[in-house]
Short mmCIF file of C-alpha atoms and ligand atoms in Angstrom, two decimals:
data_model
loop_
_atom_site.label_atom_id
_atom_site.label_comp_id
_atom_site.label_asym_id
_atom_site.label_seq_id
_atom_site.Cartn_x
_atom_site.Cartn_y
_atom_site.Cartn_z
CA MET A 1 26.58 -5.36 23.91
CA ASN A 2 26.06 -6.88 27.28
CA LYS A 3 26.66 -10.56 26.69
CA LYS A 4 25.74 -11.59 30.23
CA SER A 5 22.95 -14.13 30.35
CA SER A 6 20.75 -14.19 33.40
CA THR A 7 17.24 -14.68 34.58
CA VAL A 8 15.05 -11.66 34.20
CA PHE A 9 11.36 -11.00 34.60
CA VAL A 10 9.56 -9.60 31.60
CA CYS A 11 6.11 -8.08 31.29
CA GLY A 12 4.12 -10.02 28.71
CA ASN A 13 2.17 -6.93 27.71
CA CYS A 14 4.80 -4.29 27.12
CA GLY A 15 8.10 -6.15 27.29
CA GLN A 16 9.56 -4.19 30.22
CA ASP A 17 12.43 -5.99 32.09
CA TYR A 18 12.54 -6.39 35.85
CA SER A 19 15.17 -7.91 38.06
CA LYS A 20 12.56 -9.36 40.41
CA TRP A 21 8.96 -10.51 40.10
CA LEU A 22 6.19 -7.95 40.55
CA GLY A 23 2.41 -8.32 40.56
CA LYS A 24 1.83 -5.22 38.49
CA CYS A 25 3.93 -3.84 35.66
CA THR A 26 5.00 -0.34 36.60
CA ASN A 27 5.51 0.53 32.95
CA CYS A 28 2.14 -0.35 31.39
CA GLY A 29 0.06 -0.94 34.52
CA ALA A 30 -1.04 -4.46 33.57
CA TRP A 31 -1.56 -6.97 36.38
CA ASP A 32 -0.11 -10.47 36.53
CA THR A 33 1.70 -10.24 33.21
CA ILE A 34 5.27 -10.49 34.51
CA THR A 35 6.89 -13.89 34.05
CA GLU A 36 10.33 -15.30 34.61
CA MET A 37 12.49 -15.63 31.51
CA ARG A 38 15.62 -17.72 31.69
CA GLY A 39 18.48 -16.90 29.38
CA VAL A 40 17.17 -13.49 28.36
CA LYS A 41 19.84 -10.92 27.95
CA ALA A 42 18.83 -7.99 30.08
CA THR A 43 20.06 -5.53 27.51
CA PRO A 44 18.24 -2.46 26.43
CA SER A 45 17.02 -3.24 22.95
CA SER A 46 17.51 0.36 21.95
CA ARG A 47 21.24 -0.31 21.58
CA VAL A 48 20.76 -1.85 18.17
CA VAL A 49 22.48 0.93 16.27
CA ALA A 50 25.81 0.76 18.04
CA ALA A 51 27.88 -1.82 16.18
CA ALA A 52 31.38 -0.60 17.01
CA PRO A 53 32.59 2.31 19.13
CA ALA A 54 31.30 5.28 17.18
CA ASP A 55 33.14 8.44 16.21
CA VAL A 56 31.94 11.92 16.99
CA VAL A 57 30.76 13.69 13.84
CA ALA A 58 29.84 17.31 13.21
CA PHE A 59 26.57 18.37 11.60
CA SER A 60 28.53 20.19 8.95
CA GLY A 61 30.29 16.99 7.94
CA LEU A 62 27.02 15.19 7.19
CA LYS A 63 24.88 15.25 4.12
CA VAL A 64 21.47 13.86 3.32
CA ASP A 65 20.97 12.11 0.05
CA GLU A 66 17.29 11.56 -0.61
CA SER A 67 17.90 10.04 -4.02
CA TYR A 68 18.46 6.57 -2.64
CA ARG A 69 14.84 6.16 -1.62
CA VAL A 70 13.37 3.21 -3.49
CA ALA A 71 10.03 3.85 -5.16
CA GLY A 72 7.38 1.11 -5.09
CA PRO A 73 4.35 0.26 -7.19
CA PHE A 74 2.00 2.52 -5.24
CA GLY A 75 2.64 6.25 -5.04
CA GLU A 76 0.31 6.37 -2.03
CA VAL A 77 2.35 3.83 -0.08
CA ASP A 78 5.60 5.64 -0.92
CA ARG A 79 4.02 8.81 0.48
CA VAL A 80 3.14 7.02 3.73
CA LEU A 81 6.75 5.78 3.97
CA GLY A 82 7.90 9.39 3.67
CA GLY A 83 8.87 9.25 -0.03
CA GLY A 84 9.87 5.65 -0.68
CA LEU A 85 11.82 2.90 1.06
CA ILE A 86 15.08 3.88 2.75
CA PRO A 87 17.96 1.38 2.84
CA GLY A 88 18.45 0.15 6.39
CA ALA A 89 14.98 1.27 7.50
CA CYS A 90 13.21 -1.04 9.95
CA ILE A 91 9.48 -1.04 9.47
CA LEU A 92 6.82 -2.79 11.52
CA LEU A 93 3.55 -3.51 9.74
CA GLY A 94 0.76 -4.40 12.14
CA GLY A 95 -2.77 -5.48 11.40
CA ASP A 96 -5.53 -7.98 12.12
CA PRO A 97 -5.10 -11.50 10.74
CA GLY A 98 -6.43 -11.77 7.19
CA ILE A 99 -6.49 -8.04 6.55
CA GLY A 100 -3.94 -8.34 3.72
CA LYS A 101 -0.48 -7.72 5.23
CA SER A 102 1.21 -10.59 3.41
CA THR A 103 -0.56 -9.63 0.20
CA LEU A 104 0.59 -6.02 0.45
CA LEU A 105 4.19 -6.93 1.14
CA LEU A 106 4.34 -9.53 -1.59
CA GLN A 107 3.18 -6.87 -4.05
CA LEU A 108 5.67 -4.28 -2.71
CA LEU A 109 8.54 -6.75 -2.59
CA SER A 110 7.93 -7.92 -6.17
CA ALA A 111 8.01 -4.37 -7.43
CA TRP A 112 11.15 -3.54 -5.47
CA ALA A 113 12.76 -6.73 -6.81
CA LYS A 114 11.79 -5.86 -10.39
CA GLY A 115 13.33 -2.44 -9.79
CA GLY A 116 16.69 -4.06 -9.15
CA THR A 117 16.75 -4.37 -5.34
CA THR A 118 17.62 -7.83 -4.02
CA ALA A 119 14.48 -8.87 -2.17
CA LEU A 120 14.09 -11.70 0.33
CA TYR A 121 10.75 -12.95 1.66
CA VAL A 122 11.17 -14.86 4.93
CA SER A 123 8.02 -16.70 5.90
CA GLY A 124 7.43 -18.55 9.12
CA GLU A 125 3.76 -19.04 8.38
CA GLU A 126 3.31 -20.25 4.83
CA SER A 127 5.21 -22.61 2.57
CA ALA A 128 7.17 -21.33 -0.43
CA GLU A 129 4.58 -23.01 -2.74
CA GLN A 130 1.72 -21.21 -1.02
CA ILE A 131 3.43 -17.87 -1.43
CA TYR A 132 4.30 -18.63 -5.04
CA ALA A 133 0.67 -19.54 -5.71
CA ARG A 134 -0.42 -16.24 -4.21
CA ALA A 135 2.16 -14.38 -6.30
CA GLY A 136 0.61 -16.02 -9.35
CA ARG A 137 -2.85 -14.77 -8.38
CA LEU A 138 -1.40 -11.32 -7.86
CA GLY A 139 0.29 -11.43 -11.27
CA VAL A 140 3.79 -10.98 -9.84
CA ALA A 141 5.14 -14.54 -10.10
CA ASP A 142 7.78 -13.37 -12.58
CA ALA A 143 9.45 -11.06 -10.04
CA PRO A 144 12.94 -12.14 -8.92
CA VAL A 145 11.94 -12.48 -5.24
CA LEU A 146 13.99 -14.85 -3.10
CA MET A 147 12.07 -17.04 -0.68
CA LEU A 148 13.04 -18.56 2.65
CA THR A 149 10.74 -20.55 4.92
CA GLU A 150 12.40 -20.48 8.31
CA THR A 151 11.56 -19.64 11.89
CA SER A 152 14.96 -19.77 13.57
CA VAL A 153 16.34 -16.27 13.71
CA GLU A 154 19.91 -17.57 13.75
CA ALA A 155 19.26 -19.43 10.46
CA VAL A 156 17.59 -16.33 9.00
CA LEU A 157 20.58 -14.24 10.00
CA HIS A 158 22.92 -16.74 8.41
CA LYS A 159 21.00 -16.53 5.12
CA LEU A 160 20.82 -12.75 5.32
CA GLU A 161 24.58 -12.66 5.63
CA SER A 162 25.06 -14.77 2.54
CA VAL A 163 22.31 -13.22 0.37
CA ARG A 164 22.81 -9.63 1.57
CA PRO A 165 19.44 -8.41 0.31
CA GLY A 166 18.52 -4.75 -0.09
CA VAL A 167 15.19 -5.45 1.50
CA ALA A 168 13.81 -8.36 3.53
CA VAL A 169 10.32 -9.11 4.81
CA ILE A 170 9.85 -11.14 8.00
CA ASP A 171 6.35 -12.70 7.96
CA SER A 172 5.75 -12.68 10.85
CA ILE A 173 7.96 -11.58 13.71
CA GLN A 174 5.80 -13.62 16.11
CA THR A 175 6.82 -16.87 14.42
CA MET A 176 10.56 -16.16 14.77
CA PHE A 177 12.48 -17.62 17.69
CA SER A 178 16.05 -17.44 18.90
CA GLU A 179 17.78 -20.68 19.88
CA ALA A 180 19.56 -18.72 22.60
CA LEU A 181 16.35 -18.41 24.61
CA GLU A 182 14.33 -21.06 26.35
CA SER A 183 10.95 -19.40 26.08
CA ALA A 184 8.36 -20.34 23.47
CA PRO A 185 8.14 -18.66 20.03
CA GLY A 186 5.70 -15.75 20.11
CA SER A 187 6.54 -14.86 23.72
CA VAL A 188 7.61 -11.30 24.39
CA SER A 189 11.23 -12.17 25.07
CA GLN A 190 11.50 -14.23 21.85
CA VAL A 191 9.92 -11.54 19.71
CA ARG A 192 12.08 -8.86 21.24
CA GLU A 193 15.28 -10.83 20.92
CA SER A 194 14.55 -11.90 17.33
CA ALA A 195 13.70 -8.38 16.31
CA SER A 196 16.79 -6.87 17.92
CA VAL A 197 19.08 -9.40 16.24
CA LEU A 198 17.56 -8.60 12.83
CA LEU A 199 17.54 -4.87 13.53
CA ARG A 200 21.24 -4.93 14.25
CA PHE A 201 21.83 -6.68 10.93
CA ALA A 202 19.65 -4.10 9.13
CA LYS A 203 21.53 -1.14 10.54
CA GLN A 204 24.97 -2.60 9.94
CA ASN A 205 24.28 -3.77 6.39
CA LYS A 206 21.84 -1.13 5.15
CA THR A 207 19.20 -3.79 4.55
CA ALA A 208 15.68 -2.50 4.90
CA ILE A 209 13.61 -4.96 6.95
CA VAL A 210 9.83 -5.05 7.14
CA PHE A 211 8.47 -7.00 10.12
CA ILE A 212 4.89 -8.19 9.93
CA GLY A 213 3.23 -8.22 13.35
CA HIS A 214 -0.12 -9.59 14.40
CA VAL A 215 -2.38 -7.42 16.40
CA THR A 216 -4.10 -8.56 19.58
CA LYS A 217 -7.73 -7.97 20.48
CA ASP A 218 -6.97 -4.77 22.35
CA GLY A 219 -5.36 -3.32 19.24
CA SER A 220 -1.69 -3.39 20.14
CA ILE A 221 0.86 -5.40 18.20
CA ALA A 222 0.75 -8.72 20.07
CA GLY A 223 2.49 -8.41 23.38
CA PRO A 224 5.68 -6.70 22.43
CA ARG A 225 4.68 -3.10 22.13
CA VAL A 226 8.38 -2.72 22.80
CA LEU A 227 8.88 -3.41 19.09
CA GLU A 228 7.26 -0.10 18.31
CA HIS A 229 10.11 1.69 20.11
CA MET A 230 12.78 -0.29 18.36
CA VAL A 231 11.80 0.22 14.73
CA ASP A 232 12.00 3.38 12.63
CA THR A 233 8.50 3.21 11.21
CA VAL A 234 5.29 1.69 12.54
CA LEU A 235 2.56 1.11 10.00
CA TYR A 236 -0.92 -0.20 10.70
CA PHE A 237 -3.00 -1.88 8.05
CA GLU A 238 -6.60 -1.30 8.96
CA GLY A 239 -9.97 -2.06 7.51
CA ASP A 240 -13.23 -3.83 8.08
CA GLY A 241 -13.55 -7.34 6.66
CA HIS A 242 -16.99 -6.39 5.34
CA TYR A 243 -15.61 -3.63 3.15
CA GLN A 244 -13.10 -3.65 0.33
CA TYR A 245 -11.10 -0.64 1.40
CA ARG A 246 -7.98 -0.81 3.56
CA ILE A 247 -6.07 2.03 5.17
CA LEU A 248 -2.30 1.96 5.60
CA ARG A 249 -1.46 4.38 8.38
CA ALA A 250 1.95 5.58 9.57
CA VAL A 251 1.68 5.70 13.37
CA LYS A 252 5.35 6.50 13.80
CA ASN A 253 7.89 7.42 11.15
CA ARG A 254 11.48 8.53 11.59
CA TYR A 255 11.72 9.13 7.84
CA GLY A 256 8.63 11.20 7.21
CA PRO A 257 5.51 12.65 8.75
CA SER A 258 3.45 10.33 10.95
CA GLY A 259 -0.31 10.18 10.62
CA GLU A 260 -0.10 9.83 6.83
CA ILE A 261 -2.53 7.37 5.29
CA ALA A 262 -2.93 5.54 2.00
CA VAL A 263 -6.33 4.23 1.04
CA MET A 264 -6.27 0.94 -0.83
CA SER A 265 -8.79 -1.50 -2.14
CA MET A 266 -8.63 -5.30 -1.85
CA THR A 267 -9.64 -6.87 -5.13
CA ASP A 268 -9.48 -10.44 -6.43
CA ARG A 269 -6.08 -9.55 -7.92
CA GLY A 270 -4.61 -8.10 -4.75
CA LEU A 271 -4.41 -4.56 -3.49
CA SER A 272 -4.73 -1.49 -5.62
CA GLU A 273 -4.36 2.10 -4.51
CA ILE A 274 -7.21 4.55 -4.42
CA SER A 275 -5.79 7.91 -5.31
CA ASN A 276 -9.11 9.77 -4.94
CA PRO A 277 -10.43 8.32 -1.66
CA SER A 278 -13.15 10.93 -1.16
CA GLU A 279 -14.85 9.93 -4.37
CA PHE A 280 -14.57 6.34 -3.23
CA PHE A 281 -16.28 7.01 0.08
CA LEU A 282 -18.98 9.16 -1.46
CA GLN A 283 -19.67 6.89 -4.43
CA SER A 284 -23.04 5.66 -3.15
CA ARG A 285 -24.24 9.19 -2.47
CA ALA A 286 -26.40 9.80 -5.52
CA ASN A 287 -28.93 12.12 -3.97
CA PRO A 288 -28.78 13.61 -0.51
CA GLN A 289 -30.93 11.62 1.85
CA VAL A 290 -32.63 12.66 5.03
CA GLY A 291 -30.20 12.30 7.94
CA THR A 292 -26.94 12.53 5.99
CA ALA A 293 -24.29 15.23 5.87
CA VAL A 294 -20.93 15.50 4.16
CA THR A 295 -17.83 16.59 6.07
CA PRO A 296 -14.09 16.56 5.35
CA VAL A 297 -11.85 14.65 7.74
CA LEU A 298 -8.12 15.25 7.95
CA GLU A 299 -5.93 12.09 8.05
CA GLY A 300 -2.25 13.09 8.16
CA THR A 301 -1.96 15.57 5.32
CA ARG A 302 -4.78 13.94 3.40
CA VAL A 303 -8.38 15.06 3.47
CA LEU A 304 -11.12 12.47 3.16
CA VAL A 305 -14.62 13.70 2.54
CA VAL A 306 -17.04 11.36 4.24
CA GLU A 307 -20.77 11.02 4.62
CA VAL A 308 -22.11 10.82 8.17
CA GLN A 309 -25.55 9.34 8.72
CA ALA A 310 -28.02 9.69 11.56
CA LEU A 311 -31.42 8.16 12.20
CA VAL A 312 -33.57 9.84 14.83
CA ASN A 313 -36.80 8.11 15.79
CA LYS A 314 -39.35 8.67 18.52
CA SER A 315 -38.54 6.17 21.25
CA HIS A 316 -41.24 3.73 22.25
CA PHE A 317 -39.50 2.42 25.30
CA GLY A 318 -38.50 4.08 28.53
CA LEU A 319 -34.86 4.70 27.86
CA PRO A 320 -33.96 6.11 24.43
CA GLN A 321 -31.31 4.16 22.53
CA ARG A 322 -28.06 5.72 21.39
CA VAL A 323 -26.11 3.56 18.97
CA ALA A 324 -22.92 4.94 17.45
CA SER A 325 -20.63 3.32 14.96
CA GLY A 326 -17.63 5.14 13.50
CA ILE A 327 -17.70 7.70 16.32
CA ASN A 328 -17.09 7.58 20.05
CA PRO A 329 -20.53 6.98 21.70
CA LYS A 330 -19.66 9.53 24.40
CA LYS A 331 -19.04 12.10 21.69
CA LEU A 332 -22.47 11.38 20.24
CA SER A 333 -24.13 11.84 23.66
CA LEU A 334 -22.27 15.11 24.12
CA LEU A 335 -23.36 16.46 20.74
CA LEU A 336 -26.97 15.43 21.43
CA ALA A 337 -26.82 17.30 24.75
CA VAL A 338 -25.53 20.45 23.00
CA LEU A 339 -28.24 20.16 20.31
CA GLU A 340 -30.92 19.80 22.97
CA ARG A 341 -29.74 22.70 25.11
CA PHE A 342 -28.53 25.25 22.54
CA GLY A 343 -30.10 24.08 19.29
CA GLY A 344 -33.64 23.82 20.60
CA PHE A 345 -34.13 20.23 19.46
CA SER A 346 -35.75 18.04 22.08
CA LEU A 347 -34.02 14.76 21.39
CA GLY A 348 -34.45 13.39 24.92
CA GLU A 349 -37.27 11.04 23.92
CA HIS A 350 -35.74 9.91 20.67
CA ASP A 351 -33.59 6.97 19.69
CA VAL A 352 -30.50 8.12 17.82
CA PHE A 353 -28.48 5.83 15.55
CA PHE A 354 -25.28 7.07 13.96
CA ASN A 355 -23.00 5.68 11.29
CA VAL A 356 -20.19 6.77 8.96
CA ALA A 357 -20.73 5.57 5.39
CA GLY A 358 -18.13 3.06 4.18
CA GLY A 359 -17.30 1.88 7.71
CA LEU A 360 -14.73 4.58 8.51
CA THR A 361 -14.05 5.85 11.99
CA VAL A 362 -13.88 9.58 12.59
CA ALA A 363 -12.32 11.02 15.71
CA GLU A 364 -11.63 14.64 14.78
CA PRO A 365 -13.51 17.44 16.53
CA ALA A 366 -13.89 19.10 13.10
CA VAL A 367 -16.65 16.63 12.25
CA ASP A 368 -18.89 17.72 15.17
CA LEU A 369 -20.95 20.07 13.11
CA GLY A 370 -21.40 17.54 10.32
CA VAL A 371 -22.67 15.00 12.83
CA ALA A 372 -24.99 17.61 14.31
CA ALA A 373 -26.30 18.54 10.83
CA ALA A 374 -27.08 14.88 10.05
CA ILE A 375 -28.97 14.54 13.33
CA ILE A 376 -30.93 17.76 12.71
CA SER A 377 -31.75 16.58 9.20
CA SER A 378 -33.16 13.29 10.44
CA PHE A 379 -35.01 14.96 13.31
CA ILE A 380 -36.68 17.51 11.00
CA ASN A 381 -37.04 14.91 8.23
CA LYS A 382 -35.54 17.08 5.51
CA PRO A 383 -32.44 16.39 3.40
CA LEU A 384 -29.54 18.84 3.45
CA ARG A 385 -28.85 20.88 0.33
CA ARG A 386 -27.17 18.67 -2.24
CA ASP A 387 -24.15 20.90 -2.77
CA MET A 388 -23.51 21.58 0.92
CA GLY A 389 -20.52 20.57 3.07
CA VAL A 390 -20.33 21.13 6.82
CA ILE A 391 -17.18 21.84 8.86
CA GLY A 392 -16.79 22.88 12.48
CA GLU A 393 -16.11 21.88 16.07
CA LEU A 394 -18.94 22.23 18.52
CA GLY A 395 -18.25 23.62 21.99
CA LEU A 396 -20.22 22.78 25.13
CA GLY A 397 -21.76 26.25 25.08
CA GLY A 398 -23.25 25.69 21.62
CA GLU A 399 -20.54 27.75 19.96
CA ILE A 400 -18.98 26.69 16.68
CA ARG A 401 -15.21 26.70 16.93
CA PRO A 402 -12.62 27.13 14.20
CA VAL A 403 -10.77 24.03 13.04
CA ASN A 404 -7.28 23.58 11.60
CA ASN A 405 -6.31 23.19 7.96
CA MET A 406 -9.44 24.84 6.61
CA PRO A 407 -8.04 25.58 3.14
CA LEU A 408 -7.17 21.89 2.57
CA ARG A 409 -10.65 20.79 3.60
CA ILE A 410 -12.37 23.41 1.43
CA LYS A 411 -10.18 22.51 -1.51
CA GLU A 412 -11.13 18.85 -1.33
CA LEU A 413 -14.85 19.73 -1.12
CA ALA A 414 -14.49 22.02 -4.15
CA HIS A 415 -12.65 19.27 -6.00
CA LEU A 416 -15.67 17.00 -5.47
CA GLY A 417 -18.07 19.58 -6.83
CA PHE A 418 -19.52 21.01 -3.63
CA THR A 419 -20.40 24.67 -3.93
CA ARG A 420 -21.35 25.69 -0.39
CA CYS A 421 -20.00 24.98 3.04
CA ILE A 422 -20.97 25.85 6.57
CA VAL A 423 -17.78 27.00 8.31
CA PRO A 424 -16.99 28.43 11.72
CA LYS A 425 -17.07 32.21 11.86
CA ALA A 426 -13.50 33.42 11.73
CA SER A 427 -12.56 34.89 15.05
CA LYS A 428 -9.06 35.94 14.10
CA LYS A 429 -7.59 37.02 10.83
CA ALA A 430 -5.58 33.80 10.79
CA ASP A 431 -8.77 31.77 10.70
CA ARG A 432 -10.06 33.58 7.65
CA ILE A 433 -10.04 31.48 4.55
CA GLU A 434 -8.76 33.04 1.37
CA GLY A 435 -11.26 32.87 -1.49
CA LYS A 436 -10.80 31.47 -4.99
CA SER A 437 -11.91 27.93 -4.08
CA GLY A 438 -15.22 28.44 -5.87
CA ILE A 439 -17.11 27.50 -2.73
CA GLU A 440 -19.49 29.87 -1.04
CA LEU A 441 -18.59 29.85 2.65
CA VAL A 442 -21.45 30.35 5.08
CA GLU A 443 -20.03 31.49 8.40
CA CYS A 444 -21.88 30.46 11.55
CA SER A 445 -20.89 31.06 15.13
CA ARG A 446 -23.61 29.20 17.04
CA ILE A 447 -25.36 25.87 16.58
CA GLY A 448 -28.73 27.60 16.50
CA GLU A 449 -27.80 29.40 13.28
CA ILE A 450 -27.10 26.45 11.04
CA LYS A 451 -30.72 25.33 10.63
CA GLU A 452 -31.52 28.26 8.32
CA HIS A 453 -28.55 27.55 6.07
CA ILE A 454 -28.34 23.79 5.62
CA PHE A 455 -31.71 23.15 3.95
P1 TYD B 501 -3.32 -11.95 3.74
O1 TYD B 501 -2.40 -11.07 2.99
O2 TYD B 501 -2.99 -13.39 3.82
O3 TYD B 501 -3.59 -11.39 5.20
P2 TYD B 501 -2.60 -11.29 6.45
O4 TYD B 501 -1.23 -11.57 5.99
O5 TYD B 501 -2.80 -9.88 6.96
O6 TYD B 501 -3.10 -12.27 7.46
O7 TYD B 501 -4.74 -11.71 3.09
C1 TYD B 501 -5.66 -12.69 3.16
C2 TYD B 501 -7.02 -12.19 2.70
O8 TYD B 501 -6.96 -11.40 1.54
C3 TYD B 501 -7.85 -13.38 2.38
O9 TYD B 501 -9.05 -13.27 3.12
C4 TYD B 501 -8.09 -13.35 0.92
C5 TYD B 501 -7.83 -11.93 0.57
N1 TYD B 501 -7.25 -11.76 -0.77
C6 TYD B 501 -7.97 -11.12 -1.76
O10 TYD B 501 -9.09 -10.69 -1.56
N2 TYD B 501 -7.41 -10.95 -3.00
C7 TYD B 501 -6.15 -11.40 -3.28
O11 TYD B 501 -5.66 -11.24 -4.44
C8 TYD B 501 -5.43 -12.08 -2.25
C9 TYD B 501 -4.06 -12.62 -2.50
C10 TYD B 501 -6.01 -12.24 -1.03
MG1 MG B 502 -0.06 -13.26 6.45
#
């Protein structure tokens, strides 16, 4: 490690170092975010793994033992982690304040502790009594979890060295500060330094560490996006305060596939997993209503079947309104333009409101046709067939394009009792879906064709 202490300039947005002041960060492009940091070690934080001079090893001399993964209370969360917790793994859990990060980790930590792993909860935000009270509410107060309320990273390190836990939670990394630095707790240099000190401990001692990080308004983990590069796994805990469900999403994972999600529900006794999320999101769909369509969305390797809703009304003012929630508004405009030009629906003088039931956000092109079907249904004022799913990407020429992972999507629809599905016409043999799902597939190649099949 470079022990030299000096003055460096650090970007408050992304954590990039500079040797002199600049007006604009060349790394993230933000203006006026670079400030002088005294006493910051200008060391690349990526050097956390190197403890001592390392030996060269051959592939053939290595072996992978998956059996040491620690299983937790939720199979869904283990799946997101790539099959359980790995000793020495460094995980960053980001999310909005109040979304349930501390709750989730207290539940996980208690279960790991009950399973025989030494578990330490380091809190810089709440007192030990507060956390114990919460554990009581969650029904896990009997778990042998060790508690430490501390914000000095040197003191935390000292305790880690004496306790030597198998897993530690740092709640939150923004409250930690290093006495070696002059800057205030929560500043980029403090967060980065604290994290790299703890990361080094984790790698050398095979302690798994979970850092909780608060998310800023623009959606990045406050300031130090640099943390995302340093850790092995980045998880986001997402959800809308108005709804019960929460989604744990692996944005980056060195120990498993990224993009995996677990759907959970926040109850008065903490979080519980939802192992059949599609049923959860479709639960209020008793009878098909005008302006709704059902479409499967792929999240990692998981398929969620969601209901999309549109309301199309004749506009009484000059400029028609387009209001989209759960989908990019530009995407909605684009689909409306395609429907107008190639579907023969004159929507130009209509207000269009769009929503995804349950408050989910869908970004996949595979939902295009479902969105279009909901709009057509509302425009014509007729509900879609009850047993009908809709899958397909819509091109600018009005063509329906094939989408990936068709068999998975069809399987999930069949599982929920759907018996028919509009699908893109297979252009190649590879796109053809093998039968046996019990779903009648209605192949369409142009937007104009779907009207005769969906009602
Ligand atoms: P918390 O885990 O403190 O959020 P974070 O650490 O992400 O800031 O969660 C706080 C919210 O969760 C709070 O609004 C109350 C709610 N909650 C429940 O609904 N049920 C519970 O059993 C617990 C402990 C909290
Ligand atoms: Mg918290």
